[in-house]
Short mmCIF file of N, CA, C and O in Angstrom, two decimals:
data_model
loop_
_atom_site.label_atom_id
_atom_site.label_comp_id
_atom_site.label_asym_id
_atom_site.label_seq_id
_atom_site.Cartn_x
_atom_site.Cartn_y
_atom_site.Cartn_z
N UNK A 16 1.08 -1.12 0.21
CA UNK A 16 -0.17 0.21 -0.27
C UNK A 16 1.00 1.26 0.23
O UNK A 16 1.54 1.39 0.95
N UNK A 17 0.19 2.00 -0.90
CA UNK A 17 1.19 3.72 -1.05
C UNK A 17 0.34 4.59 -0.12
O UNK A 17 -0.96 4.73 -0.80
N UNK A 18 0.26 5.22 0.83
CA UNK A 18 -0.45 5.95 1.15
C UNK A 18 -1.81 5.52 1.75
O UNK A 18 -2.85 6.59 2.33
N UNK A 19 -2.01 4.18 2.01
CA UNK A 19 -3.50 3.93 2.24
C UNK A 19 -4.34 2.84 0.55
O UNK A 19 -4.90 2.46 1.02
N UNK A 20 -3.30 3.71 -0.09
CA UNK A 20 -3.96 3.08 -1.73
C UNK A 20 -2.66 1.56 -2.07
O UNK A 20 -2.11 1.33 -2.07
N UNK A 21 -4.02 0.69 -2.37
CA UNK A 21 -3.51 -0.69 -2.81
C UNK A 21 -2.35 -0.92 -4.46
O UNK A 21 -2.84 0.84 -4.83
N UNK A 22 -1.69 -1.41 -4.13
CA UNK A 22 -0.68 -1.41 -5.49
C UNK A 22 -1.25 -2.18 -6.32
O UNK A 22 -0.45 -3.07 -6.64
N UNK A 23 -2.10 -1.84 -7.33
CA UNK A 23 -2.61 -2.09 -8.41
C UNK A 23 -3.52 -0.99 -8.85
O UNK A 23 -2.72 0.00 -9.05
N UNK A 24 -3.56 -1.68 -10.17
CA UNK A 24 -3.67 -0.72 -11.63
C UNK A 24 -5.10 0.34 -11.32
O UNK A 24 -6.46 -0.25 -10.54
N UNK A 25 -5.15 1.82 -11.04
CA UNK A 25 -5.73 2.41 -11.29
C UNK A 25 -6.43 2.60 -12.60
O UNK A 25 -6.21 2.45 -13.19
N UNK A 26 -7.97 1.53 -12.14
CA UNK A 26 -9.05 2.40 -13.23
C UNK A 26 -9.63 3.52 -13.98
O UNK A 26 -9.91 3.76 -15.25
N UNK A 27 -9.98 3.97 -12.94
CA UNK A 27 -10.31 5.76 -13.51
C UNK A 27 -9.84 6.57 -12.05
O UNK A 27 -9.89 5.84 -11.68
N UNK A 28 -9.90 7.72 -12.56
CA UNK A 28 -9.43 9.03 -11.41
C UNK A 28 -10.03 10.22 -11.74
O UNK A 28 -10.63 10.45 -12.81
N UNK A 29 -10.83 10.99 -10.89
CA UNK A 29 -11.42 11.66 -10.61
C UNK A 29 -11.33 12.86 -9.41
O UNK A 29 -10.80 12.55 -8.45
N UNK A 30 -11.47 13.87 -10.23
CA UNK A 30 -11.00 15.28 -9.79
C UNK A 30 -11.97 16.15 -9.05
O UNK A 30 -13.01 16.69 -9.70
N UNK A 31 -12.35 17.00 -8.04
CA UNK A 31 -13.04 18.05 -7.60
C UNK A 31 -13.10 19.16 -8.26
O UNK A 31 -11.33 19.55 -8.20
N UNK A 32 -13.86 19.44 -8.89
CA UNK A 32 -13.74 20.96 -9.63
C UNK A 32 -13.63 21.88 -8.67
O UNK A 32 -12.55 22.82 -9.49
N UNK A 33 -13.39 22.24 -7.83
CA UNK A 33 -13.08 23.32 -6.87
C UNK A 33 -12.20 23.11 -6.18
O UNK A 33 -11.64 24.02 -5.80
N UNK A 34 -12.04 21.95 -5.87
CA UNK A 34 -10.69 21.67 -4.95
C UNK A 34 -9.81 20.61 -5.76
O UNK A 34 -9.99 19.90 -5.25
N UNK A 35 -8.79 21.06 -5.71
CA UNK A 35 -7.91 19.61 -6.82
C UNK A 35 -7.39 19.04 -5.49
O UNK A 35 -6.31 17.95 -6.22
N UNK A 36 -7.37 18.89 -4.50
CA UNK A 36 -6.48 18.45 -3.48
C UNK A 36 -7.56 16.74 -2.59
O UNK A 36 -7.18 15.62 -2.74
N UNK A 37 -8.85 16.94 -3.67
CA UNK A 37 -9.54 16.06 -2.90
C UNK A 37 -9.96 15.70 -4.32
O UNK A 37 -10.41 15.46 -5.56
N UNK A 38 -9.60 14.09 -4.78
CA UNK A 38 -9.08 13.01 -5.94
C UNK A 38 -9.93 11.86 -4.95
O UNK A 38 -10.42 11.06 -3.54
N UNK A 39 -10.65 10.96 -6.16
CA UNK A 39 -11.41 10.01 -5.74
C UNK A 39 -10.78 8.78 -7.16
O UNK A 39 -9.75 8.98 -7.94
N UNK A 40 -10.42 7.50 -6.70
CA UNK A 40 -10.35 6.82 -8.05
C UNK A 40 -10.59 5.45 -7.59
O UNK A 40 -11.28 4.81 -6.49
N UNK A 41 -10.29 4.97 -8.90
CA UNK A 41 -11.43 3.20 -8.80
C UNK A 41 -10.29 2.42 -9.22
O UNK A 41 -9.78 2.28 -10.37
N UNK A 42 -10.71 1.06 -8.48
CA UNK A 42 -9.50 0.36 -8.70
C UNK A 42 -10.84 -1.30 -7.95
O UNK A 42 -12.30 -1.17 -7.75
N UNK A 43 -9.76 -2.00 -8.75
CA UNK A 43 -10.49 -3.85 -8.16
C UNK A 43 -10.78 -3.67 -6.26
O UNK A 43 -12.07 -4.13 -6.50
N UNK A 44 -9.85 -2.88 -5.76
CA UNK A 44 -10.00 -3.20 -4.42
C UNK A 44 -11.60 -2.13 -3.99
O UNK A 44 -11.83 -2.62 -3.19
N UNK A 45 -11.78 -1.28 -5.28
CA UNK A 45 -13.12 -0.57 -4.47
C UNK A 45 -12.65 0.55 -4.93
O UNK A 45 -12.12 1.14 -5.85
N UNK A 46 -12.94 1.96 -4.34
CA UNK A 46 -12.88 3.53 -4.72
C UNK A 46 -12.51 4.02 -3.61
O UNK A 46 -13.00 3.57 -1.90
N UNK A 47 -11.41 4.55 -3.59
CA UNK A 47 -10.66 5.27 -3.21
C UNK A 47 -10.20 6.94 -2.42
O UNK A 47 -10.83 7.66 -3.92
N UNK A 48 -10.50 7.67 -1.71
CA UNK A 48 -10.49 8.97 -1.87
C UNK A 48 -9.46 10.09 -0.71
O UNK A 48 -8.70 8.96 0.22
N UNK A 49 -9.12 10.73 -1.86
CA UNK A 49 -7.77 11.54 -1.30
C UNK A 49 -8.30 12.90 -0.31
O UNK A 49 -8.61 13.37 -1.88
N UNK A 50 -7.62 14.01 0.52
CA UNK A 50 -8.37 14.45 1.06
C UNK A 50 -7.46 16.16 1.15
O UNK A 50 -6.83 17.21 1.40
N UNK A 51 -6.20 15.23 0.54
CA UNK A 51 -4.75 16.66 0.78
C UNK A 51 -3.56 15.91 -0.70
O UNK A 51 -2.79 15.27 -0.71
N UNK A 52 -4.56 16.16 -2.08
CA UNK A 52 -3.73 16.11 -3.17
C UNK A 52 -3.28 14.72 -3.51
O UNK A 52 -1.80 14.49 -4.20
N UNK A 53 -3.32 13.17 -2.89
CA UNK A 53 -2.69 12.21 -3.56
C UNK A 53 -1.54 11.29 -2.63
O UNK A 53 -1.18 10.30 -2.23
N UNK A 54 -1.73 12.22 -0.90
CA UNK A 54 -0.50 11.79 -0.68
C UNK A 54 -1.15 10.43 0.59
O UNK A 54 -0.03 9.72 0.96
N UNK A 55 -2.35 10.87 1.72
CA UNK A 55 -2.91 10.03 1.64
C UNK A 55 -4.29 9.23 1.04
O UNK A 55 -5.19 10.60 0.93
N UNK A 56 -4.67 8.17 1.07
CA UNK A 56 -6.05 7.42 0.01
C UNK A 56 -6.77 6.83 1.75
O UNK A 56 -6.32 5.83 2.56
N UNK A 57 -8.13 6.85 1.41
CA UNK A 57 -8.82 5.85 2.40
C UNK A 57 -10.01 5.09 1.38
O UNK A 57 -10.23 5.76 0.65
N UNK A 58 -10.16 3.91 2.10
CA UNK A 58 -11.53 3.10 1.44
C UNK A 58 -12.90 3.95 1.55
O UNK A 58 -13.24 4.65 2.56
N UNK A 59 -13.71 4.03 0.41
CA UNK A 59 -15.04 4.43 0.50
C UNK A 59 -15.81 3.90 -0.14
O UNK A 59 -15.13 2.53 -1.03
N UNK A 60 -16.63 3.94 -0.15
CA UNK A 60 -17.73 2.47 -0.60
C UNK A 60 -17.82 1.17 -0.33
O UNK A 60 -17.18 -0.03 -1.56
N UNK A 61 -18.05 0.81 1.21
CA UNK A 61 -17.70 -0.50 1.53
C UNK A 61 -18.47 -1.45 0.90
O UNK A 61 -19.66 -0.72 0.92
N UNK A 62 -17.81 -2.47 0.47
CA UNK A 62 -18.38 -3.54 0.10
C UNK A 62 -18.82 -2.95 -2.16
O UNK A 62 -18.65 -4.03 -2.72
N UNK A 63 -17.86 -1.94 -2.60
CA UNK A 63 -18.18 -1.89 -3.76
C UNK A 63 -16.83 -2.02 -4.39
O UNK A 63 -15.90 -1.44 -4.03
N UNK A 64 -16.93 -3.05 -5.01
CA UNK A 64 -15.40 -3.97 -5.44
C UNK A 64 -15.55 -4.01 -7.47
O UNK A 64 -16.20 -3.69 -8.03
N UNK A 65 -14.24 -3.73 -7.66
CA UNK A 65 -14.19 -4.28 -9.24
C UNK A 65 -15.22 -2.36 -9.95
O UNK A 65 -15.94 -2.83 -10.26
N UNK A 66 -13.86 -1.93 -9.63
CA UNK A 66 -14.12 -0.45 -9.70
C UNK A 66 -14.09 -0.32 -11.03
O UNK A 66 -12.19 -0.24 -11.31
N UNK A 67 -14.66 0.13 -12.41
CA UNK A 67 -14.11 0.44 -13.32
C UNK A 67 -14.24 1.86 -13.52
O UNK A 67 -13.16 2.08 -14.35
N UNK A 68 -14.87 2.54 -12.89
CA UNK A 68 -14.66 4.15 -13.71
C UNK A 68 -15.14 5.02 -12.03
O UNK A 68 -16.29 4.60 -11.79
N UNK A 69 -15.08 6.32 -12.35
CA UNK A 69 -15.30 6.74 -11.03
C UNK A 69 -15.27 8.39 -11.41
O UNK A 69 -14.09 8.88 -12.25
N UNK A 70 -16.23 9.34 -11.25
CA UNK A 70 -16.25 10.72 -11.55
C UNK A 70 -17.12 12.21 -10.66
O UNK A 70 -17.82 10.93 -9.52
N UNK A 71 -17.27 13.09 -10.71
CA UNK A 71 -17.54 14.27 -9.84
C UNK A 71 -18.26 14.47 -10.61
O UNK A 71 -18.05 15.15 -11.37
N UNK A 72 -19.83 14.42 -10.18
CA UNK A 72 -20.18 15.79 -10.72
C UNK A 72 -20.06 16.91 -11.23
O UNK A 72 -19.91 17.63 -9.25
N UNK A 73 -19.64 17.93 -11.45
CA UNK A 73 -19.18 19.17 -11.65
C UNK A 73 -19.94 20.50 -10.66
O UNK A 73 -19.31 21.66 -10.70
N UNK A 74 -20.89 20.36 -11.17
CA UNK A 74 -21.96 21.04 -10.52
C UNK A 74 -22.81 21.02 -9.38
O UNK A 74 -23.15 22.09 -8.89
N UNK A 75 -22.82 19.59 -8.94
CA UNK A 75 -22.78 19.51 -7.23
C UNK A 75 -21.73 18.42 -6.94
O UNK A 75 -22.11 17.33 -7.36
N UNK A 76 -20.09 19.06 -6.45
CA UNK A 76 -19.08 18.04 -5.83
C UNK A 76 -19.35 17.43 -5.05
O UNK A 76 -18.69 15.98 -5.42
N UNK A 77 -20.57 17.47 -4.31
CA UNK A 77 -20.85 16.05 -3.72
C UNK A 77 -21.41 15.24 -3.93
O UNK A 77 -21.63 13.89 -3.88
N UNK A 78 -22.01 14.59 -5.25
CA UNK A 78 -22.24 13.85 -5.86
C UNK A 78 -21.25 13.33 -6.53
O UNK A 78 -20.52 13.52 -7.59
N UNK A 79 -20.80 11.49 -6.56
CA UNK A 79 -19.94 11.34 -6.51
C UNK A 79 -20.45 9.67 -7.32
O UNK A 79 -21.00 9.47 -6.69
N UNK A 80 -19.74 9.11 -8.67
CA UNK A 80 -20.47 8.07 -9.49
C UNK A 80 -19.54 7.22 -9.40
O UNK A 80 -18.49 7.90 -9.66
N UNK A 81 -19.91 6.12 -9.21
CA UNK A 81 -19.35 4.97 -9.74
C UNK A 81 -19.70 3.67 -10.47
O UNK A 81 -21.20 4.23 -9.90
N UNK A 82 -18.98 3.00 -11.35
CA UNK A 82 -19.84 2.17 -11.55
C UNK A 82 -18.58 0.66 -11.80
O UNK A 82 -17.79 1.14 -11.99
N UNK A 83 -19.44 -0.38 -11.88
CA UNK A 83 -18.56 -1.72 -11.80
C UNK A 83 -18.00 -1.97 -12.58
O UNK A 83 -18.47 -2.40 -13.79
N UNK A 84 -17.27 -3.29 -12.80
CA UNK A 84 -17.04 -4.03 -14.59
C UNK A 84 -17.72 -4.63 -14.42
O UNK A 84 -17.99 -4.74 -15.57
N UNK A 85 -19.17 -4.89 -14.06
CA UNK A 85 -20.41 -5.61 -14.33
C UNK A 85 -21.31 -4.81 -14.70
O UNK A 85 -22.64 -5.41 -15.00
N UNK A 86 -21.20 -3.76 -14.97
CA UNK A 86 -22.20 -2.50 -15.05
C UNK A 86 -23.13 -2.47 -14.06
O UNK A 86 -24.55 -1.18 -14.39
N UNK A 87 -22.48 -1.96 -12.82
CA UNK A 87 -23.76 -1.18 -11.58
C UNK A 87 -23.50 -0.39 -11.08
O UNK A 87 -22.19 0.07 -11.10
N UNK A 88 -24.05 0.99 -11.39
CA UNK A 88 -23.89 2.41 -11.01
C UNK A 88 -24.14 2.53 -9.35
O UNK A 88 -25.61 1.94 -8.94
N UNK A 89 -23.37 3.41 -9.11
CA UNK A 89 -23.32 3.67 -7.42
C UNK A 89 -23.87 5.44 -7.49
O UNK A 89 -22.12 5.69 -8.15
N UNK A 90 -23.90 6.17 -6.63
CA UNK A 90 -24.26 7.63 -6.62
C UNK A 90 -24.01 7.89 -4.67
O UNK A 90 -24.60 7.11 -3.97
N UNK A 91 -22.88 8.34 -4.88
CA UNK A 91 -22.95 9.10 -3.49
C UNK A 91 -23.63 10.88 -3.55
O UNK A 91 -22.78 11.49 -4.37
N UNK A 92 -24.20 10.96 -2.35
CA UNK A 92 -24.87 12.39 -2.17
C UNK A 92 -23.60 13.40 -1.07
O UNK A 92 -23.81 14.50 -1.31
N UNK A 93 -23.18 12.84 -0.54
CA UNK A 93 -21.84 13.02 0.58
C UNK A 93 -20.75 13.14 0.20
O UNK A 93 -20.05 12.60 0.92
N UNK A 94 -19.84 13.12 -0.81
CA UNK A 94 -18.13 12.95 -0.90
C UNK A 94 -18.03 11.46 -1.09
O UNK A 94 -16.60 11.77 -0.25
N UNK A 95 -18.64 10.69 -1.19
CA UNK A 95 -17.89 9.45 -0.72
C UNK A 95 -18.78 8.35 0.64
O UNK A 95 -17.58 7.82 0.59
N UNK A 96 -19.00 9.65 1.53
CA UNK A 96 -19.39 8.75 2.43
C UNK A 96 -19.84 7.80 2.91
O UNK A 96 -19.95 6.74 2.97
N UNK A 97 -21.28 8.04 1.77
CA UNK A 97 -22.40 6.88 1.57
C UNK A 97 -22.58 6.40 0.13
O UNK A 97 -22.34 7.65 -0.43
N UNK A 98 -23.19 5.45 -0.10
CA UNK A 98 -23.28 4.71 -1.14
C UNK A 98 -24.39 4.57 -1.43
O UNK A 98 -25.26 3.53 -0.58
N UNK A 99 -25.30 3.98 -2.93
CA UNK A 99 -26.43 3.91 -3.29
C UNK A 99 -26.45 3.14 -4.55
O UNK A 99 -25.63 4.12 -4.98
N UNK A 100 -26.84 2.34 -4.71
CA UNK A 100 -26.50 1.28 -6.51
C UNK A 100 -28.02 2.14 -6.75
O UNK A 100 -29.17 2.15 -6.56
N UNK A 101 -27.61 2.88 -8.04
CA UNK A 101 -28.84 3.63 -8.82
C UNK A 101 -29.11 2.55 -10.47
O UNK A 101 -30.23 2.93 -11.30
N UNK A 102 -28.64 1.95 -10.35
CA UNK A 102 -29.17 0.81 -11.60
C UNK A 102 -28.11 0.41 -12.13
O UNK A 102 -27.25 0.07 -11.25
N UNK A 103 -28.25 -0.97 -13.34
CA UNK A 103 -27.34 -1.73 -13.79
C UNK A 103 -27.88 -2.17 -15.22
O UNK A 103 -28.68 -1.10 -15.51
N UNK A 104 -26.90 -2.80 -15.73
CA UNK A 104 -27.26 -2.82 -17.54
C UNK A 104 -27.85 -4.32 -17.16
O UNK A 104 -28.43 -4.65 -16.94
#
C-alpha cells in the first residue's frame, strides 16, 4: 500500500472541480478518496469492488458516481461517505 492506496491498477480517476486536493480513484479493490492531493488515501464505498470508473458531478461536487466492471452504477450524495446503487445494465 502507498499512503493507504493498494498497489494495483487504477481504472479511473476523478478530481473535485473546485478543490484539486480532493481526488477519487476506481480500483479492483474499491473506491478510494484523498483529501490531501494524493498523499493519503481512504477507502470509501464499503463493499463496492471491481470499480471501473469514477466521476464527480461538476455542478454538485458532493455527488460522486462509480460504475463497476459488471455494469452496476452507484451514487454518493455526500462526497463518498455513503453509496447507493442506482442502476445496472
